[in-house]
PDB file of C-alpha atoms in Angstrom:
ATOM      1  CA  UNK N   1      44.536 -38.504  54.792  1.00 56.00           C
ATOM      2  CA  UNK N   2      41.917 -35.754  54.943  1.00 61.00           C
ATOM      3  CA  UNK N   3      39.295 -35.388  52.220  1.00 67.00           C
ATOM      4  CA  UNK N   4      40.026 -32.594  49.790  1.00 67.00           C
ATOM      5  CA  UNK N   5      37.190 -30.145  49.594  1.00 67.00           C
ATOM      6  CA  UNK N   6      36.458 -28.858  46.126  1.00 68.00           C
ATOM      7  CA  UNK N   7      35.613 -25.189  46.085  1.00 68.00           C
ATOM      8  CA  UNK N   8      32.123 -24.611  44.853  1.00 68.00           C
ATOM      9  CA  UNK N   9      31.711 -22.339  41.879  1.00 66.00           C
ATOM     10  CA  UNK N  10      28.771 -19.999  41.520  1.00 63.00           C
ATOM     11  CA  UNK N  11      26.141 -21.093  38.980  1.00 67.00           C
ATOM     12  CA  UNK N  12      24.940 -17.515  38.531  1.00 69.00           C
ATOM     13  CA  UNK N  13      25.099 -16.401  34.893  1.00 70.00           C
ATOM     14  CA  UNK N  14      25.266 -12.724  34.109  1.00 71.00           C
ATOM     15  CA  UNK N  15      22.436 -12.128  31.613  1.00 71.00           C
ATOM     16  CA  UNK N  16      23.092  -8.410  31.167  1.00 76.00           C
ATOM     17  CA  UNK N  17      24.920  -8.781  27.860  1.00 79.00           C
ATOM     18  CA  UNK N  18      22.288 -11.165  26.459  1.00 80.00           C
ATOM     19  CA  UNK N  19      19.487  -8.808  27.502  1.00 81.00           C
ATOM     20  CA  UNK N  20      21.212  -5.918  25.744  1.00 82.00           C
ATOM     21  CA  UNK N  21      21.589  -7.946  22.544  1.00 83.00           C
ATOM     22  CA  UNK N  22      17.916  -9.042  22.705  1.00 86.00           C
ATOM     23  CA  UNK N  23      16.707  -5.468  23.081  1.00 84.00           C
ATOM     24  CA  UNK N  24      18.918  -4.322  20.216  1.00 84.00           C
ATOM     25  CA  UNK N  25      17.622  -7.087  17.930  1.00 85.00           C
ATOM     26  CA  UNK N  26      14.013  -6.350  18.889  1.00 84.00           C
ATOM     27  CA  UNK N  27      14.520  -2.650  18.175  1.00 85.00           C
ATOM     28  CA  UNK N  28      16.165  -3.447  14.839  1.00 77.00           C
ATOM     29  CA  UNK N  29      13.286  -5.656  13.664  1.00 74.00           C
ATOM     30  CA  UNK N  30      10.663  -3.154  14.843  1.00 75.00           C
ATOM     31  CA  UNK N  31      12.306  -0.345  12.881  1.00 74.00           C
ATOM     32  CA  UNK N  32      12.960  -2.319   9.701  1.00 68.00           C
ATOM     33  CA  UNK N  33       9.792  -4.420   9.477  1.00 61.00           C
ATOM     34  CA  UNK N  34       6.884  -3.530   7.207  1.00 56.00           C
ATOM     35  CA  UNK N  35       3.643  -4.031   9.078  1.00 55.00           C
ATOM     36  CA  UNK N  36       0.583  -5.261   7.214  1.00 57.00           C
ATOM     37  CA  UNK N  37      -2.178  -2.668   7.049  1.00 61.00           C
ATOM     38  CA  UNK N  38      -5.579  -3.602   8.367  1.00 69.00           C
ATOM     39  CA  UNK N  39      -8.144  -4.415   5.676  1.00 71.00           C
ATOM     40  CA  UNK N  40     -11.961  -4.282   6.020  1.00 69.00           C
ATOM     41  CA  UNK N  41     -12.372  -7.941   5.097  1.00 73.00           C
ATOM     42  CA  UNK N  42     -10.183 -11.030   4.802  1.00 75.00           C
ATOM     43  CA  UNK N  43      -9.738 -12.586   1.383  1.00 75.00           C
ATOM     44  CA  UNK N  44      -7.846 -15.726   0.428  1.00 72.00           C
ATOM     45  CA  UNK N  45      -6.205 -15.115  -2.909  1.00 77.00           C
ATOM     46  CA  UNK N  46      -6.100 -17.892  -5.538  1.00 74.00           C
ATOM     47  CA  UNK N  47      -2.942 -19.924  -6.028  1.00 73.00           C
ATOM     48  CA  UNK N  48      -0.619 -19.596  -8.995  1.00 70.00           C
ATOM     49  CA  UNK N  49       2.921 -20.517 -10.027  1.00 65.00           C
ATOM     50  CA  UNK N  50       3.923 -16.889 -10.613  1.00 64.00           C
ATOM     51  CA  UNK N  51       6.809 -15.780  -8.414  1.00 63.00           C
ATOM     52  CA  UNK N  52       6.675 -12.120  -9.419  1.00 65.00           C
ATOM     53  CA  UNK N  53       6.274  -9.997  -6.303  1.00 66.00           C
ATOM     54  CA  UNK N  54       3.747  -7.203  -6.023  1.00 62.00           C
ATOM     55  CA  UNK N  55       5.624  -3.989  -5.128  1.00 57.00           C
ATOM     56  CA  UNK N  56       5.133  -2.570  -1.641  1.00 62.00           C
ATOM     57  CA  UNK N  57       5.474   1.076  -2.757  1.00 63.00           C
ATOM     58  CA  UNK N  58       3.687   3.247  -5.320  1.00 64.00           C
ATOM     59  CA  UNK N  59       0.732   0.898  -5.485  1.00 78.00           C
ATOM     60  CA  UNK N  60      -3.032   1.168  -5.898  1.00 85.00           C
ATOM     61  CA  UNK N  61      -4.776  -1.870  -4.399  1.00 88.00           C
ATOM     62  CA  UNK N  62      -8.371  -2.781  -5.267  1.00 91.00           C
ATOM     63  CA  UNK N  63      -9.837  -5.219  -2.737  1.00 90.00           C
ATOM     64  CA  UNK N  64     -12.860  -7.324  -3.750  1.00 91.00           C
ATOM     65  CA  UNK N  65     -14.752  -8.888  -0.849  1.00 88.00           C
ATOM     66  CA  UNK N  66     -15.801 -12.533  -0.869  1.00 84.00           C
ATOM     67  CA  UNK N  67     -19.058 -14.179   0.130  1.00 81.00           C
ATOM     68  CA  UNK N  68     -19.639 -14.464   3.889  1.00 76.00           C
ATOM     69  CA  UNK N  69     -18.009 -17.641   5.216  1.00 71.00           C
ATOM     70  CA  UNK N  70     -19.130 -17.339   8.830  1.00 69.00           C
ATOM     71  CA  UNK N  71     -22.403 -19.141   8.219  1.00 69.00           C
ATOM     72  CA  UNK N  72     -24.329 -16.370   9.995  1.00 71.00           C
ATOM     73  CA  UNK N  73     -26.012 -14.917   6.922  1.00 73.00           C
ATOM     74  CA  UNK N  74     -28.990 -16.523   5.241  1.00 73.00           C
ATOM     75  CA  UNK N  75     -27.652 -15.297   1.908  1.00 75.00           C
ATOM     76  CA  UNK N  76     -23.825 -15.213   2.112  1.00 72.00           C
ATOM     77  CA  UNK N  77     -23.544 -13.575  -1.310  1.00 75.00           C
ATOM     78  CA  UNK N  78     -24.856 -10.219   0.029  1.00 76.00           C
ATOM     79  CA  UNK N  79     -21.327  -9.594   1.337  1.00 79.00           C
ATOM     80  CA  UNK N  80     -19.710 -10.466  -1.976  1.00 84.00           C
ATOM     81  CA  UNK N  81     -18.180  -8.187  -4.577  1.00 85.00           C
ATOM     82  CA  UNK N  82     -17.816  -5.029  -2.471  1.00 90.00           C
ATOM     83  CA  UNK N  83     -14.900  -2.854  -3.564  1.00 92.00           C
ATOM     84  CA  UNK N  84     -12.312  -1.043  -1.468  1.00 94.00           C
ATOM     85  CA  UNK N  85      -9.336   0.975  -2.645  1.00 92.00           C
ATOM     86  CA  UNK N  86      -6.033   2.030  -1.104  1.00 88.00           C
ATOM     87  CA  UNK N  87      -3.104   4.169  -2.213  1.00 84.00           C
ATOM     88  CA  UNK N  88       0.456   3.515  -1.072  1.00 80.00           C
ATOM     89  CA  UNK N  89       3.358   5.857  -1.694  1.00 67.00           C
ATOM     90  CA  UNK N  90       6.989   5.376  -0.740  1.00 63.00           C
ATOM     91  CA  UNK N  91       7.759   5.362   2.979  1.00 57.00           C
ATOM     92  CA  UNK N  92      11.465   5.949   2.295  1.00 53.00           C
ATOM     93  CA  UNK N  93      10.973   9.145   0.324  1.00 52.00           C
ATOM     94  CA  UNK N  94       9.388  12.559   0.617  1.00 51.00           C
ATOM     95  CA  UNK N  95       6.501  11.257  -1.497  1.00 57.00           C
ATOM     96  CA  UNK N  96       4.679   9.481   1.315  1.00 71.00           C
ATOM     97  CA  UNK N  97       1.401   7.574   1.167  1.00 77.00           C
ATOM     98  CA  UNK N  98      -0.318  10.546   2.812  1.00 84.00           C
ATOM     99  CA  UNK N  99       0.677  12.889  -0.026  1.00 82.00           C
ATOM    100  CA  UNK N 100      -0.382  10.379  -2.703  1.00 82.00           C
ATOM    101  CA  UNK N 101      -3.768   9.855  -1.010  1.00 88.00           C
ATOM    102  CA  UNK N 102      -4.286  13.595  -0.753  1.00 90.00           C
ATOM    103  CA  UNK N 103      -3.618  14.095  -4.472  1.00 87.00           C
ATOM    104  CA  UNK N 104      -5.956  11.255  -5.442  1.00 90.00           C
ATOM    105  CA  UNK N 105      -8.719  12.462  -3.098  1.00 94.00           C
ATOM    106  CA  UNK N 106      -8.665  16.050  -4.346  1.00 94.00           C
ATOM    107  CA  UNK N 107      -8.801  14.917  -7.978  1.00 94.00           C
ATOM    108  CA  UNK N 108     -11.548  12.340  -7.359  1.00 95.00           C
ATOM    109  CA  UNK N 109     -13.784  14.761  -5.432  1.00 96.00           C
ATOM    110  CA  UNK N 110     -13.327  17.338  -8.207  1.00 95.00           C
ATOM    111  CA  UNK N 111     -14.381  14.811 -10.877  1.00 95.00           C
ATOM    112  CA  UNK N 112     -17.347  13.595  -8.804  1.00 96.00           C
ATOM    113  CA  UNK N 113     -18.639  17.134  -8.134  1.00 95.00           C
ATOM    114  CA  UNK N 114     -18.335  17.998 -11.819  1.00 94.00           C
ATOM    115  CA  UNK N 115     -20.601  15.061 -12.686  1.00 93.00           C
ATOM    116  CA  UNK N 116     -23.004  15.508  -9.735  1.00 92.00           C
ATOM    117  CA  UNK N 117     -23.577  19.252  -9.656  1.00 90.00           C
ATOM    118  CA  UNK N 118     -26.828  18.843  -7.721  1.00 91.00           C
ATOM    119  CA  UNK N 119     -25.274  16.507  -5.129  1.00 90.00           C
ATOM    120  CA  UNK N 120     -21.811  17.922  -4.631  1.00 94.00           C
ATOM    121  CA  UNK N 121     -19.777  16.894  -1.612  1.00 95.00           C
ATOM    122  CA  UNK N 122     -17.435  19.045   0.439  1.00 94.00           C
ATOM    123  CA  UNK N 123     -14.696  17.811   2.756  1.00 94.00           C
ATOM    124  CA  UNK N 124     -13.149  19.763   5.592  1.00 94.00           C
ATOM    125  CA  UNK N 125      -9.403  19.795   6.124  1.00 94.00           C
ATOM    126  CA  UNK N 126      -9.874  17.486   9.108  1.00 95.00           C
ATOM    127  CA  UNK N 127     -11.806  14.989   6.958  1.00 95.00           C
ATOM    128  CA  UNK N 128      -9.090  15.145   4.298  1.00 94.00           C
ATOM    129  CA  UNK N 129      -6.466  14.453   6.948  1.00 93.00           C
ATOM    130  CA  UNK N 130      -8.473  11.416   8.078  1.00 93.00           C
ATOM    131  CA  UNK N 131      -8.452  10.104   4.509  1.00 93.00           C
ATOM    132  CA  UNK N 132      -4.707  10.688   4.149  1.00 91.00           C
ATOM    133  CA  UNK N 133      -4.017   8.562   7.225  1.00 88.00           C
ATOM    134  CA  UNK N 134      -6.518   5.811   6.334  1.00 87.00           C
ATOM    135  CA  UNK N 135      -5.198   2.678   4.679  1.00 84.00           C
ATOM    136  CA  UNK N 136      -8.283   1.656   2.718  1.00 87.00           C
ATOM    137  CA  UNK N 137     -11.634   3.222   1.898  1.00 90.00           C
ATOM    138  CA  UNK N 138     -14.739   1.596   0.480  1.00 92.00           C
ATOM    139  CA  UNK N 139     -17.887   3.733   0.482  1.00 94.00           C
ATOM    140  CA  UNK N 140     -19.839   5.764  -2.086  1.00 95.00           C
ATOM    141  CA  UNK N 141     -18.696   9.368  -2.503  1.00 95.00           C
ATOM    142  CA  UNK N 142     -21.967  10.560  -0.961  1.00 93.00           C
ATOM    143  CA  UNK N 143     -20.976   8.766   2.265  1.00 94.00           C
ATOM    144  CA  UNK N 144     -17.395  10.083   2.415  1.00 94.00           C
ATOM    145  CA  UNK N 145     -18.045  13.172   4.612  1.00 95.00           C
ATOM    146  CA  UNK N 146     -19.966  11.132   7.198  1.00 94.00           C
ATOM    147  CA  UNK N 147     -17.507   8.227   7.234  1.00 94.00           C
ATOM    148  CA  UNK N 148     -14.446  10.482   7.485  1.00 94.00           C
ATOM    149  CA  UNK N 149     -16.070  12.247  10.450  1.00 95.00           C
ATOM    150  CA  UNK N 150     -16.165   8.978  12.399  1.00 93.00           C
ATOM    151  CA  UNK N 151     -13.482   7.896  14.831  1.00 92.00           C
ATOM    152  CA  UNK N 152     -11.047   5.237  13.587  1.00 89.00           C
ATOM    153  CA  UNK N 153     -12.813   2.557  15.647  1.00 90.00           C
ATOM    154  CA  UNK N 154     -16.257   3.549  14.355  1.00 93.00           C
ATOM    155  CA  UNK N 155     -14.994   3.695  10.769  1.00 92.00           C
ATOM    156  CA  UNK N 156     -13.388   0.249  10.976  1.00 89.00           C
ATOM    157  CA  UNK N 157     -16.582  -1.220  12.413  1.00 91.00           C
ATOM    158  CA  UNK N 158     -18.721   0.498   9.775  1.00 92.00           C
ATOM    159  CA  UNK N 159     -16.636  -0.663   6.793  1.00 89.00           C
ATOM    160  CA  UNK N 160     -16.216  -4.125   8.258  1.00 87.00           C
ATOM    161  CA  UNK N 161     -19.957  -4.779   7.950  1.00 87.00           C
ATOM    162  CA  UNK N 162     -20.191  -6.383   4.517  1.00 86.00           C
ATOM    163  CA  UNK N 163     -23.999  -6.617   4.796  1.00 86.00           C
ATOM    164  CA  UNK N 164     -24.359  -2.828   4.953  1.00 88.00           C
ATOM    165  CA  UNK N 165     -25.566  -1.459   1.572  1.00 88.00           C
ATOM    166  CA  UNK N 166     -23.668   1.778   2.320  1.00 90.00           C
ATOM    167  CA  UNK N 167     -20.369  -0.136   2.321  1.00 92.00           C
ATOM    168  CA  UNK N 168     -18.446  -0.730  -0.902  1.00 92.00           C
ATOM    169  CA  UNK N 169     -17.527   1.525  -3.823  1.00 94.00           C
ATOM    170  CA  UNK N 170     -20.391   1.401  -6.370  1.00 93.00           C
ATOM    171  CA  UNK N 171     -19.539  -0.255  -9.673  1.00 93.00           C
ATOM    172  CA  UNK N 172     -21.512  -1.225 -12.773  1.00 92.00           C
ATOM    173  CA  UNK N 173     -20.934  -2.255 -16.364  1.00 89.00           C
ATOM    174  CA  UNK N 174     -20.612   1.272 -17.788  1.00 92.00           C
ATOM    175  CA  UNK N 175     -18.206   1.329 -20.741  1.00 91.00           C
ATOM    176  CA  UNK N 176     -18.591   4.978 -21.737  1.00 91.00           C
ATOM    177  CA  UNK N 177     -15.486   6.760 -20.483  1.00 89.00           C
ATOM    178  CA  UNK N 178     -16.836  10.146 -21.510  1.00 87.00           C
ATOM    179  CA  UNK N 179     -20.291   9.677 -19.995  1.00 88.00           C
ATOM    180  CA  UNK N 180     -21.443   9.625 -16.394  1.00 91.00           C
ATOM    181  CA  UNK N 181     -19.021   7.484 -14.445  1.00 94.00           C
ATOM    182  CA  UNK N 182     -19.756   5.164 -11.549  1.00 95.00           C
ATOM    183  CA  UNK N 183     -17.928   5.849  -8.278  1.00 96.00           C
ATOM    184  CA  UNK N 184     -15.223   3.250  -8.955  1.00 95.00           C
ATOM    185  CA  UNK N 185     -14.533   4.790 -12.360  1.00 95.00           C
ATOM    186  CA  UNK N 186     -14.268   8.239 -10.741  1.00 96.00           C
ATOM    187  CA  UNK N 187     -11.388   6.919  -8.616  1.00 95.00           C
ATOM    188  CA  UNK N 188      -9.819   5.339 -11.693  1.00 92.00           C
ATOM    189  CA  UNK N 189     -10.104   8.576 -13.669  1.00 92.00           C
ATOM    190  CA  UNK N 190      -8.468  10.409 -10.772  1.00 92.00           C
ATOM    191  CA  UNK N 191      -5.593   7.914 -10.855  1.00 86.00           C
ATOM    192  CA  UNK N 192      -5.264   8.324 -14.630  1.00 85.00           C
ATOM    193  CA  UNK N 193      -5.402  12.146 -14.495  1.00 88.00           C
ATOM    194  CA  UNK N 194      -2.845  12.427 -11.684  1.00 82.00           C
ATOM    195  CA  UNK N 195      -0.508  10.043 -13.512  1.00 77.00           C
ATOM    196  CA  UNK N 196      -0.841  11.989 -16.778  1.00 77.00           C
ATOM    197  CA  UNK N 197      -0.294  15.310 -15.017  1.00 75.00           C
ATOM    198  CA  UNK N 198       2.850  13.917 -13.436  1.00 69.00           C
ATOM    199  CA  UNK N 199       4.114  12.598 -16.762  1.00 66.00           C
ATOM    200  CA  UNK N 200       3.489  15.964 -18.423  1.00 67.00           C
ATOM    201  CA  UNK N 201       5.352  17.698 -15.567  1.00 60.00           C
ATOM    202  CA  UNK N 202       2.275  19.713 -14.618  1.00 54.00           C
ATOM    203  CA  UNK N 203       2.009  18.699 -10.958  1.00 56.00           C
ATOM    204  CA  UNK N 204       2.217  21.883  -8.907  1.00 59.00           C
ATOM    205  CA  UNK N 205       3.913  22.435  -5.570  1.00 60.00           C
ATOM    206  CA  UNK N 206       6.293  19.475  -5.877  1.00 62.00           C
ATOM    207  CA  UNK N 207      10.042  19.388  -5.615  1.00 64.00           C
ATOM    208  CA  UNK N 208      12.236  17.969  -8.367  1.00 65.00           C
ATOM    209  CA  UNK N 209      12.828  14.881  -6.198  1.00 64.00           C
ATOM    210  CA  UNK N 210       9.081  14.318  -5.801  1.00 62.00           C
ATOM    211  CA  UNK N 211       8.540  14.772  -9.537  1.00 62.00           C
ATOM    212  CA  UNK N 212      11.152  12.101 -10.190  1.00 62.00           C
ATOM    213  CA  UNK N 213       9.489   9.728  -7.736  1.00 60.00           C
ATOM    214  CA  UNK N 214       6.062  10.395  -9.248  1.00 62.00           C
ATOM    215  CA  UNK N 215       7.514   9.667 -12.663  1.00 63.00           C
ATOM    216  CA  UNK N 216       8.318   6.187 -11.323  1.00 63.00           C
ATOM    217  CA  UNK N 217       4.697   5.890 -10.202  1.00 65.00           C
ATOM    218  CA  UNK N 218       3.495   6.831 -13.704  1.00 65.00           C
ATOM    219  CA  UNK N 219       5.765   4.194 -15.243  1.00 68.00           C
ATOM    220  CA  UNK N 220       4.451   1.558 -12.843  1.00 64.00           C
ATOM    221  CA  UNK N 221       0.824   2.512 -13.523  1.00 66.00           C
ATOM    222  CA  UNK N 222       0.886   2.987 -17.264  1.00 63.00           C
ATOM    223  CA  UNK N 223       3.799   1.008 -18.622  1.00 63.00           C
ATOM    224  CA  UNK N 224       4.618  -1.970 -16.421  1.00 64.00           C
ATOM    225  CA  UNK N 225       1.237  -2.918 -14.946  1.00 61.00           C
ATOM    226  CA  UNK N 226       2.760  -2.913 -11.455  1.00 66.00           C
ATOM    227  CA  UNK N 227       0.955   0.141 -10.129  1.00 78.00           C
ATOM    228  CA  UNK N 228      -2.517  -1.399  -9.766  1.00 86.00           C
ATOM    229  CA  UNK N 229      -3.151  -4.728  -8.057  1.00 86.00           C
ATOM    230  CA  UNK N 230      -6.496  -6.535  -7.766  1.00 89.00           C
ATOM    231  CA  UNK N 231      -6.903  -8.579  -4.600  1.00 89.00           C
ATOM    232  CA  UNK N 232      -9.917 -10.904  -4.782  1.00 89.00           C
ATOM    233  CA  UNK N 233     -10.890 -14.076  -2.950  1.00 85.00           C
ATOM    234  CA  UNK N 234     -10.302 -17.399  -4.671  1.00 84.00           C
ATOM    235  CA  UNK N 235     -14.034 -18.176  -4.382  1.00 82.00           C
ATOM    236  CA  UNK N 236     -15.234 -14.843  -5.777  1.00 84.00           C
ATOM    237  CA  UNK N 237     -17.108 -15.461  -9.056  1.00 84.00           C
ATOM    238  CA  UNK N 238     -15.054 -14.562 -12.099  1.00 85.00           C
ATOM    239  CA  UNK N 239     -17.915 -12.425 -13.429  1.00 87.00           C
ATOM    240  CA  UNK N 240     -17.424 -10.097 -10.438  1.00 87.00           C
ATOM    241  CA  UNK N 241     -13.679  -9.805 -11.016  1.00 89.00           C
ATOM    242  CA  UNK N 242     -14.267  -9.443 -14.762  1.00 92.00           C
ATOM    243  CA  UNK N 243     -16.393  -6.341 -14.118  1.00 93.00           C
ATOM    244  CA  UNK N 244     -13.469  -4.803 -12.226  1.00 93.00           C
ATOM    245  CA  UNK N 245     -11.195  -5.611 -15.181  1.00 92.00           C
ATOM    246  CA  UNK N 246     -13.701  -4.068 -17.620  1.00 94.00           C
ATOM    247  CA  UNK N 247     -13.914  -0.861 -15.582  1.00 94.00           C
ATOM    248  CA  UNK N 248     -10.131  -0.562 -15.513  1.00 92.00           C
ATOM    249  CA  UNK N 249      -9.889  -1.019 -19.261  1.00 91.00           C
ATOM    250  CA  UNK N 250     -12.741   1.420 -19.868  1.00 93.00           C
ATOM    251  CA  UNK N 251     -10.712   4.065 -18.034  1.00 90.00           C
ATOM    252  CA  UNK N 252      -7.616   3.219 -20.155  1.00 86.00           C
ATOM    253  CA  UNK N 253      -5.807   1.522 -17.284  1.00 86.00           C
ATOM    254  CA  UNK N 254      -5.036  -1.539 -19.341  1.00 83.00           C
ATOM    255  CA  UNK N 255      -2.112  -2.923 -17.346  1.00 81.00           C
ATOM    256  CA  UNK N 256      -2.646  -4.264 -13.850  1.00 84.00           C
ATOM    257  CA  UNK N 257      -1.819  -7.256 -11.669  1.00 82.00           C
ATOM    258  CA  UNK N 258      -3.922  -9.900  -9.940  1.00 83.00           C
ATOM    259  CA  UNK N 259      -2.647 -10.869  -6.507  1.00 78.00           C
ATOM    260  CA  UNK N 260      -2.194 -14.605  -5.997  1.00 75.00           C
ATOM    261  CA  UNK N 261      -0.636 -16.936  -3.445  1.00 73.00           C
ATOM    262  CA  UNK N 262       2.238 -19.188  -4.447  1.00 57.00           C
ATOM    263  CA  UNK N 263       0.944 -22.661  -5.266  1.00 57.00           C
ATOM    264  CA  UNK N 264       2.448 -25.449  -3.173  1.00 55.00           C
ATOM    265  CA  UNK N 265       4.162 -28.421  -4.810  1.00 51.00           C
ATOM    266  CA  UNK N 266       1.425 -30.859  -3.790  1.00 54.00           C
ATOM    267  CA  UNK N 267      -1.497 -28.599  -4.613  1.00 54.00           C
ATOM    268  CA  UNK N 268      -3.582 -29.976  -7.518  1.00 54.00           C
ATOM    269  CA  UNK N 269      -3.978 -27.950 -10.671  1.00 54.00           C
ATOM    270  CA  UNK N 270      -7.585 -27.189 -11.656  1.00 52.00           C
TER     271      UNK N 270
END
């Protein structure tokens, strides 16, 4: 009897459908993901058992740099305690981060020029646009025009140098809200003034929808303590962070959050 030959079947698998699904999933995640914004320096926040999440929208973030951990500096503390600030609006509304940053910048420059009439600063529309599209800024007001005239690459490199004395928003122990303010307090006063103006319905050139959204920002800033978040390294001395707290309270911003990482189950409690 002859041997029956079994017909060979092709092992080729049509991957077209799988490729289509992969591309669709990749596109979905790209469009729905929230990308982390680049920061001038990396900080490792302290651990805590709090599970309350810091909001992603309508947020003012104050970043406090840590001591240099690269081992390249003779005195690593020269890079410590430098302040940076960022303003985030709502990406899903007409009140974008760019508009929030523009409002804060205009108010802050106005306050600074009022207190420094002999050293006023002036920003071109191009420089203002650069600020609106920047995630985080951390220089004295006197350096703003020069820094905002740099390219993005030059600006990132400049603000990433924690040893540069021109980097970092100046801060001190001033507790006189009605006196001459340090640069950090000027930003805080701008935040306070914009929030109050919004609450009193005096913000000009805004639609009713934007006024409603800004009202939510005022509530987060003034009532819930969710509008301002301090992000400091776990090894940053408490005296440095305490000065930031004191400046906030001096400017009547008494409610704010401290960013922490969730403590693991096996992590010891200090």
